[in-house]
PDB file of C-alpha atoms in Angstrom:
ATOM      1  CA  ASP A1430     -10.164  11.554   9.371  1.00  0.00           C
ATOM      2  CA  SER A1431      -9.280   7.856   9.425  1.00  0.00           C
ATOM      3  CA  GLY A1432     -11.385   7.089  12.495  1.00  0.00           C
ATOM      4  CA  VAL A1433      -8.339   5.923  14.452  1.00  0.00           C
ATOM      5  CA  THR A1434      -7.624   8.086  17.491  1.00  0.00           C
ATOM      6  CA  GLN A1435      -4.267   8.323  19.188  1.00  0.00           C
ATOM      7  CA  THR A1436      -3.448  10.186  22.382  1.00  0.00           C
ATOM      8  CA  PRO A1437      -1.482  12.118  23.296  1.00  0.00           C
ATOM      9  CA  LYS A1438      -0.373  13.884  20.102  1.00  0.00           C
ATOM     10  CA  HIS A1439       2.894  15.003  21.624  1.00  0.00           C
ATOM     11  CA  LEU A1440       4.916  13.730  24.546  1.00  0.00           C
ATOM     12  CA  ILE A1441       8.190  15.011  25.947  1.00  0.00           C
ATOM     13  CA  THR A1442       9.866  12.983  28.648  1.00  0.00           C
ATOM     14  CA  ALA A1443      13.260  12.316  30.150  1.00  0.00           C
ATOM     15  CA  THR A1444      15.551   9.349  29.648  1.00  0.00           C
ATOM     16  CA  GLY A1445      14.781   6.451  31.934  1.00  0.00           C
ATOM     17  CA  GLN A1446      11.105   7.300  32.205  1.00  0.00           C
ATOM     18  CA  ARG A1447       8.055   5.263  31.216  1.00  0.00           C
ATOM     19  CA  VAL A1448       5.187   6.411  29.002  1.00  0.00           C
ATOM     20  CA  THR A1449       1.930   4.966  27.735  1.00  0.00           C
ATOM     21  CA  LEU A1450       0.508   5.682  24.310  1.00  0.00           C
ATOM     22  CA  ARG A1451      -3.142   5.044  23.646  1.00  0.00           C
ATOM     23  CA  CYS A1452      -5.006   4.042  20.497  1.00  0.00           C
ATOM     24  CA  SER A1453      -8.717   3.727  19.804  1.00  0.00           C
ATOM     25  CA  PRO A1454      -9.344   1.781  16.586  1.00  0.00           C
ATOM     26  CA  ARG A1455     -12.047   2.466  14.013  1.00  0.00           C
ATOM     27  CA  SER A1456     -15.453   1.230  15.034  1.00  0.00           C
ATOM     28  CA  GLY A1457     -15.708  -2.480  14.284  1.00  0.00           C
ATOM     29  CA  ASP A1458     -11.999  -3.042  13.640  1.00  0.00           C
ATOM     30  CA  LEU A1459     -10.549  -5.924  15.624  1.00  0.00           C
ATOM     31  CA  SER A1460      -6.885  -5.583  14.679  1.00  0.00           C
ATOM     32  CA  VAL A1461      -4.563  -2.939  16.045  1.00  0.00           C
ATOM     33  CA  TYR A1462      -1.042  -2.470  14.754  1.00  0.00           C
ATOM     34  CA  TRP A1463       1.705  -0.360  16.284  1.00  0.00           C
ATOM     35  CA  TYR A1464       4.475   1.197  14.213  1.00  0.00           C
ATOM     36  CA  GLN A1465       7.499   3.331  14.959  1.00  0.00           C
ATOM     37  CA  GLN A1466       8.633   5.904  12.412  1.00  0.00           C
ATOM     38  CA  SER A1467      11.993   7.595  12.708  1.00  0.00           C
ATOM     39  CA  LEU A1468      13.972   9.543  10.148  1.00  0.00           C
ATOM     40  CA  ASP A1469      16.661   6.929   9.707  1.00  0.00           C
ATOM     41  CA  GLN A1470      14.550   3.753  10.047  1.00  0.00           C
ATOM     42  CA  GLY A1471      11.348   4.541   8.206  1.00  0.00           C
ATOM     43  CA  LEU A1472       8.120   2.905   9.313  1.00  0.00           C
ATOM     44  CA  GLN A1473       8.861  -0.163  11.430  1.00  0.00           C
ATOM     45  CA  PHE A1474       6.231  -2.658  12.510  1.00  0.00           C
ATOM     46  CA  LEU A1475       6.255  -3.270  16.248  1.00  0.00           C
ATOM     47  CA  ILE A1476       3.327  -5.488  17.171  1.00  0.00           C
ATOM     48  CA  GLN A1477      -0.221  -6.493  16.239  1.00  0.00           C
ATOM     49  CA  TYR A1478      -3.176  -7.422  18.393  1.00  0.00           C
ATOM     50  CA  TYR A1479      -6.344  -9.043  17.140  1.00  0.00           C
ATOM     51  CA  ASN A1480      -9.415  -9.123  19.347  1.00  0.00           C
ATOM     52  CA  GLY A1481      -7.365  -8.913  22.501  1.00  0.00           C
ATOM     53  CA  GLU A1482      -4.695 -11.441  21.573  1.00  0.00           C
ATOM     54  CA  GLU A1483      -1.176 -10.812  20.353  1.00  0.00           C
ATOM     55  CA  ARG A1484      -1.127 -11.805  16.689  1.00  0.00           C
ATOM     56  CA  ALA A1485       2.262 -10.840  15.298  1.00  0.00           C
ATOM     57  CA  LYS A1486       5.456  -9.348  16.584  1.00  0.00           C
ATOM     58  CA  GLY A1487       7.943  -7.247  14.703  1.00  0.00           C
ATOM     59  CA  ASN A1488      11.014  -5.353  15.807  1.00  0.00           C
ATOM     60  CA  ILE A1489       9.719  -4.515  19.252  1.00  0.00           C
ATOM     61  CA  LEU A1490      12.253  -3.987  22.016  1.00  0.00           C
ATOM     62  CA  GLU A1491      11.897  -5.841  25.305  1.00  0.00           C
ATOM     63  CA  ARG A1492      11.481  -2.452  27.020  1.00  0.00           C
ATOM     64  CA  PHE A1493       8.284  -1.981  25.019  1.00  0.00           C
ATOM     65  CA  SER A1494       5.028  -3.812  25.585  1.00  0.00           C
ATOM     66  CA  ALA A1495       1.474  -3.502  24.385  1.00  0.00           C
ATOM     67  CA  GLN A1496      -1.970  -4.804  25.146  1.00  0.00           C
ATOM     68  CA  GLN A1497      -5.453  -4.645  23.718  1.00  0.00           C
ATOM     69  CA  PHE A1498      -8.370  -4.309  26.073  1.00  0.00           C
ATOM     70  CA  PRO A1499     -11.883  -5.833  25.855  1.00  0.00           C
ATOM     71  CA  ASP A1500     -13.223  -2.592  24.375  1.00  0.00           C
ATOM     72  CA  LEU A1501     -10.521  -3.041  21.669  1.00  0.00           C
ATOM     73  CA  HIS A1502      -8.511   0.052  22.494  1.00  0.00           C
ATOM     74  CA  SER A1503      -4.805  -0.572  22.767  1.00  0.00           C
ATOM     75  CA  GLU A1504      -1.920   0.826  24.765  1.00  0.00           C
ATOM     76  CA  LEU A1505       1.769   0.795  23.962  1.00  0.00           C
ATOM     77  CA  ASN A1506       4.026   1.035  26.995  1.00  0.00           C
ATOM     78  CA  LEU A1507       7.572   2.273  26.563  1.00  0.00           C
ATOM     79  CA  SER A1508       9.906   2.012  29.541  1.00  0.00           C
ATOM     80  CA  SER A1509      13.512   2.880  30.416  1.00  0.00           C
ATOM     81  CA  LEU A1510      13.355   5.392  27.613  1.00  0.00           C
ATOM     82  CA  GLU A1511      16.474   6.269  25.677  1.00  0.00           C
ATOM     83  CA  LEU A1512      17.212   9.200  23.377  1.00  0.00           C
ATOM     84  CA  GLY A1513      16.980   6.846  20.408  1.00  0.00           C
ATOM     85  CA  ASP A1514      13.333   6.081  21.220  1.00  0.00           C
ATOM     86  CA  SER A1515      12.375   9.555  20.047  1.00  0.00           C
ATOM     87  CA  ALA A1516      10.110   8.958  17.065  1.00  0.00           C
ATOM     88  CA  LEU A1517       6.579   9.069  15.760  1.00  0.00           C
ATOM     89  CA  TYR A1518       4.499   6.161  16.986  1.00  0.00           C
ATOM     90  CA  PHE A1519       1.537   5.213  14.835  1.00  0.00           C
ATOM     91  CA  CYS A1520      -1.356   2.961  15.494  1.00  0.00           C
ATOM     92  CA  ALA A1521      -3.349   1.436  12.648  1.00  0.00           C
ATOM     93  CA  SER A1522      -6.512  -0.622  12.716  1.00  0.00           C
ATOM     94  CA  SER A1523      -8.082  -3.123  10.376  1.00  0.00           C
ATOM     95  CA  PRO A1524     -11.123  -5.410  10.431  1.00  0.00           C
ATOM     96  CA  TYR A1525      -8.967  -8.445   9.646  1.00  0.00           C
ATOM     97  CA  SER A1526      -6.463 -10.603  11.444  1.00  0.00           C
ATOM     98  CA  GLU A1527      -4.081 -11.171   8.537  1.00  0.00           C
ATOM     99  CA  ASP A1528      -5.016  -8.828   5.745  1.00  0.00           C
ATOM    100  CA  THR A1529      -3.464  -5.396   6.193  1.00  0.00           C
ATOM    101  CA  THR A1530      -4.690  -3.983   2.906  1.00  0.00           C
ATOM    102  CA  GLU A1531      -7.377  -2.002   4.693  1.00  0.00           C
ATOM    103  CA  ALA A1532      -5.314  -0.750   7.600  1.00  0.00           C
ATOM    104  CA  PHE A1533      -6.056   2.845   8.539  1.00  0.00           C
ATOM    105  CA  PHE A1534      -3.575   4.910  10.483  1.00  0.00           C
ATOM    106  CA  GLY A1535      -4.043   7.365  13.293  1.00  0.00           C
ATOM    107  CA  GLN A1536      -2.327  10.736  13.392  1.00  0.00           C
ATOM    108  CA  GLY A1537       0.476   9.451  15.559  1.00  0.00           C
ATOM    109  CA  THR A1538       2.105  10.355  18.850  1.00  0.00           C
ATOM    110  CA  ARG A1539       5.330  12.295  18.593  1.00  0.00           C
ATOM    111  CA  LEU A1540       7.603  11.176  21.400  1.00  0.00           C
ATOM    112  CA  THR A1541      10.628  13.233  22.307  1.00  0.00           C
ATOM    113  CA  VAL A1542      13.032  11.841  24.869  1.00  0.00           C
ATOM    114  CA  VAL A1543      15.394  14.434  26.336  1.00  0.00           C
TER     115      VAL A1543
ATOM    116  CA  GLN B1267      19.907  -6.063   1.759  1.00  0.00           C
ATOM    117  CA  LYS B1268      16.584  -4.554   2.804  1.00  0.00           C
ATOM    118  CA  GLU B1269      13.450  -6.486   1.921  1.00  0.00           C
ATOM    119  CA  VAL B1270      11.956  -3.388   0.310  1.00  0.00           C
ATOM    120  CA  GLU B1271      13.986  -0.698  -1.414  1.00  0.00           C
ATOM    121  CA  GLN B1272      12.570   2.716  -2.209  1.00  0.00           C
ATOM    122  CA  ASP B1273      14.451   5.796  -3.357  1.00  0.00           C
ATOM    123  CA  PRO B1274      13.890   8.492  -0.705  1.00  0.00           C
ATOM    124  CA  GLY B1275      14.136  11.310  -3.250  1.00  0.00           C
ATOM    125  CA  PRO B1276      13.293  14.115  -3.021  1.00  0.00           C
ATOM    126  CA  LEU B1277      11.588  14.152  -6.389  1.00  0.00           C
ATOM    127  CA  SER B1278      10.601  17.577  -7.680  1.00  0.00           C
ATOM    128  CA  VAL B1279       8.310  17.949 -10.702  1.00  0.00           C
ATOM    129  CA  PRO B1280       6.267  20.765 -12.292  1.00  0.00           C
ATOM    130  CA  GLU B1281       2.520  20.800 -11.978  1.00  0.00           C
ATOM    131  CA  GLY B1282       0.865  18.617 -14.598  1.00  0.00           C
ATOM    132  CA  ALA B1283       3.783  16.208 -14.930  1.00  0.00           C
ATOM    133  CA  ILE B1284       3.445  12.435 -14.812  1.00  0.00           C
ATOM    134  CA  VAL B1285       5.144  11.086 -11.715  1.00  0.00           C
ATOM    135  CA  SER B1286       6.593   7.614 -11.450  1.00  0.00           C
ATOM    136  CA  LEU B1287       7.373   6.175  -8.015  1.00  0.00           C
ATOM    137  CA  ASN B1288       8.947   2.762  -7.627  1.00  0.00           C
ATOM    138  CA  CYS B1289       9.903   0.066  -5.169  1.00  0.00           C
ATOM    139  CA  THR B1290      11.787  -3.175  -5.482  1.00  0.00           C
ATOM    140  CA  TYR B1291      11.555  -6.095  -3.126  1.00  0.00           C
ATOM    141  CA  SER B1292      13.275  -9.388  -2.490  1.00  0.00           C
ATOM    142  CA  ASN B1293      10.693 -11.568  -0.728  1.00  0.00           C
ATOM    143  CA  SER B1294       8.621 -13.529  -3.246  1.00  0.00           C
ATOM    144  CA  ALA B1295       6.068 -14.359  -0.518  1.00  0.00           C
ATOM    145  CA  PHE B1296       4.564 -10.865  -0.714  1.00  0.00           C
ATOM    146  CA  GLN B1297       1.104 -10.997  -2.250  1.00  0.00           C
ATOM    147  CA  TYR B1298      -0.463  -7.631  -1.442  1.00  0.00           C
ATOM    148  CA  PHE B1299       1.123  -4.409  -2.570  1.00  0.00           C
ATOM    149  CA  MET B1300       0.009  -1.076  -1.171  1.00  0.00           C
ATOM    150  CA  TRP B1301       0.764   2.585  -1.669  1.00  0.00           C
ATOM    151  CA  TYR B1302       0.338   5.091   1.136  1.00  0.00           C
ATOM    152  CA  ARG B1303       0.536   8.859   1.045  1.00  0.00           C
ATOM    153  CA  GLN B1304       1.822  10.701   4.081  1.00  0.00           C
ATOM    154  CA  TYR B1305       1.589  14.438   4.499  1.00  0.00           C
ATOM    155  CA  SER B1306       3.992  16.136   6.875  1.00  0.00           C
ATOM    156  CA  ARG B1307       3.182  15.397  10.518  1.00  0.00           C
ATOM    157  CA  LYS B1308       0.233  13.201   9.577  1.00  0.00           C
ATOM    158  CA  GLY B1309      -0.411   9.475   9.555  1.00  0.00           C
ATOM    159  CA  PRO B1310      -0.022   7.442   6.350  1.00  0.00           C
ATOM    160  CA  GLU B1311      -3.178   7.272   4.253  1.00  0.00           C
ATOM    161  CA  LEU B1312      -3.899   4.234   2.096  1.00  0.00           C
ATOM    162  CA  LEU B1313      -4.108   5.220  -1.580  1.00  0.00           C
ATOM    163  CA  MET B1314      -4.571   1.869  -3.236  1.00  0.00           C
ATOM    164  CA  TYR B1315      -3.615  -1.762  -3.067  1.00  0.00           C
ATOM    165  CA  THR B1316      -3.111  -4.522  -5.599  1.00  0.00           C
ATOM    166  CA  TYR B1317      -3.186  -8.239  -5.200  1.00  0.00           C
ATOM    167  CA  SER B1318      -0.505 -10.127  -7.119  1.00  0.00           C
ATOM    168  CA  SER B1319       0.620  -8.872 -10.529  1.00  0.00           C
ATOM    169  CA  GLY B1320      -1.179  -6.429 -12.767  1.00  0.00           C
ATOM    170  CA  ASN B1321      -2.414  -2.873 -12.936  1.00  0.00           C
ATOM    171  CA  LYS B1322      -5.005  -0.991 -10.953  1.00  0.00           C
ATOM    172  CA  GLU B1323      -6.287   2.474 -11.747  1.00  0.00           C
ATOM    173  CA  ASP B1324      -8.053   4.957  -9.482  1.00  0.00           C
ATOM    174  CA  GLY B1325      -8.557   8.400 -10.914  1.00  0.00           C
ATOM    175  CA  ARG B1326      -5.158   9.969 -11.562  1.00  0.00           C
ATOM    176  CA  PHE B1327      -3.347   7.112  -9.835  1.00  0.00           C
ATOM    177  CA  THR B1328      -2.232   3.826 -11.388  1.00  0.00           C
ATOM    178  CA  ALA B1329      -0.510   1.063  -9.439  1.00  0.00           C
ATOM    179  CA  GLN B1330       1.498  -1.543 -11.277  1.00  0.00           C
ATOM    180  CA  VAL B1331       2.963  -4.782  -9.957  1.00  0.00           C
ATOM    181  CA  ASP B1332       5.454  -6.985 -11.762  1.00  0.00           C
ATOM    182  CA  LYS B1333       6.069  -9.997  -9.539  1.00  0.00           C
ATOM    183  CA  SER B1334       8.490 -11.576 -11.982  1.00  0.00           C
ATOM    184  CA  SER B1335      10.799  -8.587 -11.604  1.00  0.00           C
ATOM    185  CA  LYS B1336       9.821  -7.911  -7.983  1.00  0.00           C
ATOM    186  CA  TYR B1337       9.068  -4.327  -8.944  1.00  0.00           C
ATOM    187  CA  ILE B1338       6.091  -2.131  -8.175  1.00  0.00           C
ATOM    188  CA  SER B1339       5.215   1.335  -9.412  1.00  0.00           C
ATOM    189  CA  LEU B1340       2.785   4.132  -8.731  1.00  0.00           C
ATOM    190  CA  PHE B1341       2.033   6.595 -11.514  1.00  0.00           C
ATOM    191  CA  ILE B1342       0.406   9.940 -10.845  1.00  0.00           C
ATOM    192  CA  ARG B1343      -1.023  11.712 -13.879  1.00  0.00           C
ATOM    193  CA  ASP B1344      -1.587  15.465 -14.076  1.00  0.00           C
ATOM    194  CA  SER B1345       0.233  15.963 -10.781  1.00  0.00           C
ATOM    195  CA  GLN B1346      -0.986  18.762  -8.525  1.00  0.00           C
ATOM    196  CA  PRO B1347       0.730  20.745  -5.759  1.00  0.00           C
ATOM    197  CA  SER B1348      -1.632  18.972  -3.346  1.00  0.00           C
ATOM    198  CA  ASP B1349       0.102  15.704  -4.303  1.00  0.00           C
ATOM    199  CA  SER B1350       3.245  16.951  -2.551  1.00  0.00           C
ATOM    200  CA  ALA B1351       3.800  14.384   0.177  1.00  0.00           C
ATOM    201  CA  THR B1352       5.836  11.316   1.022  1.00  0.00           C
ATOM    202  CA  TYR B1353       4.714   8.154  -0.760  1.00  0.00           C
ATOM    203  CA  LEU B1354       5.352   4.839   0.945  1.00  0.00           C
ATOM    204  CA  CYS B1355       5.097   1.483  -0.711  1.00  0.00           C
ATOM    205  CA  ALA B1356       4.165  -1.461   1.478  1.00  0.00           C
ATOM    206  CA  MET B1357       4.047  -5.178   0.903  1.00  0.00           C
ATOM    207  CA  SER B1358       2.250  -7.862   2.777  1.00  0.00           C
ATOM    208  CA  GLY B1359       2.379 -11.617   2.955  1.00  0.00           C
ATOM    209  CA  GLY B1360       0.326 -13.154   5.750  1.00  0.00           C
ATOM    210  CA  PHE B1361       1.237 -11.496   9.017  1.00  0.00           C
ATOM    211  CA  LYS B1362       4.143  -9.549   7.693  1.00  0.00           C
ATOM    212  CA  THR B1363       3.870  -6.065   6.218  1.00  0.00           C
ATOM    213  CA  ILE B1364       7.016  -4.222   5.266  1.00  0.00           C
ATOM    214  CA  PHE B1365       7.134  -0.553   4.355  1.00  0.00           C
ATOM    215  CA  GLY B1366       9.557   1.188   2.076  1.00  0.00           C
ATOM    216  CA  ALA B1367      11.417   4.217   3.384  1.00  0.00           C
ATOM    217  CA  GLY B1368       9.149   6.560   1.393  1.00  0.00           C
ATOM    218  CA  THR B1369       9.809   8.947  -1.503  1.00  0.00           C
ATOM    219  CA  ARG B1370       9.352  12.664  -0.890  1.00  0.00           C
ATOM    220  CA  LEU B1371       7.533  14.284  -3.799  1.00  0.00           C
ATOM    221  CA  PHE B1372       7.309  18.024  -4.451  1.00  0.00           C
ATOM    222  CA  VAL B1373       4.964  19.273  -7.174  1.00  0.00           C
ATOM    223  CA  LYS B1374       5.732  22.878  -8.066  1.00  0.00           C
ATOM    224  CA  ALA B1375       2.923  25.192  -9.157  1.00  0.00           C
TER     225      ALA B1375
END
C-alpha cells in the first residue's frame, strides 16, 4: 500500500458528462501529480499541485481541471467527456515540489466513457 | 521522435534468467532516472532511481545510466514469476517527468 488513496476505483459514465476524481496524498506529502494512462499513449503527465498551488502543467485538455485543497487532497474534474477519455487516471504524491524521485502512486481510477 | 523510447515487448523469459530492460532518451536535461514496476490493474510502484550516470544495485535489481549515450537499463537477476509485470522507465529534469511506454515482462516458472 503506497499510502495514496484514490476514489472511486471504477467509474462508468456517458459522453458529455462531467466527473470528479479524488486523491488523498500520503501523510505529509505536499505535491500531488495527476497522470492519464491509456493503452496507446502510455502514462501521460497532466498536472501537478504543490501545497495548494499549481506547479506544473503537462498535456492536460482544457476540458479537464484540477485543484488541491487546504487539507492537501486533490480533485481532477473531467467535463464534456468523450469516448477517448476512457483511461486509467493515477494520482501520485511526493514530499517535494520539484523532485519526483519519491513519487508514490495510488491504485488509480478506471474511467469508462460509453 | 518521442523523448523517451522503450520497447513495449512482451519479453518472455524462463525463471532464473537475467532480464535486461532498456530505455533511450533524447533530452540531455534529464538528471533523475527511475524505474517503476506496474502489476496489472495496479498503480506504478517505484523500484529505484539513479541520479546522473552510474550504477545502482538493490537486491536482484541493478539500474544503469549512461548519459553520454542517453541510455538507461534495468537488470533483474534470478528472475522470478512474481517479477512478471510491466516495467516503466521514467526521467526527470526539474518539473518535467516523462515515462516510457513500459515493457511487459513474463517470467515463466
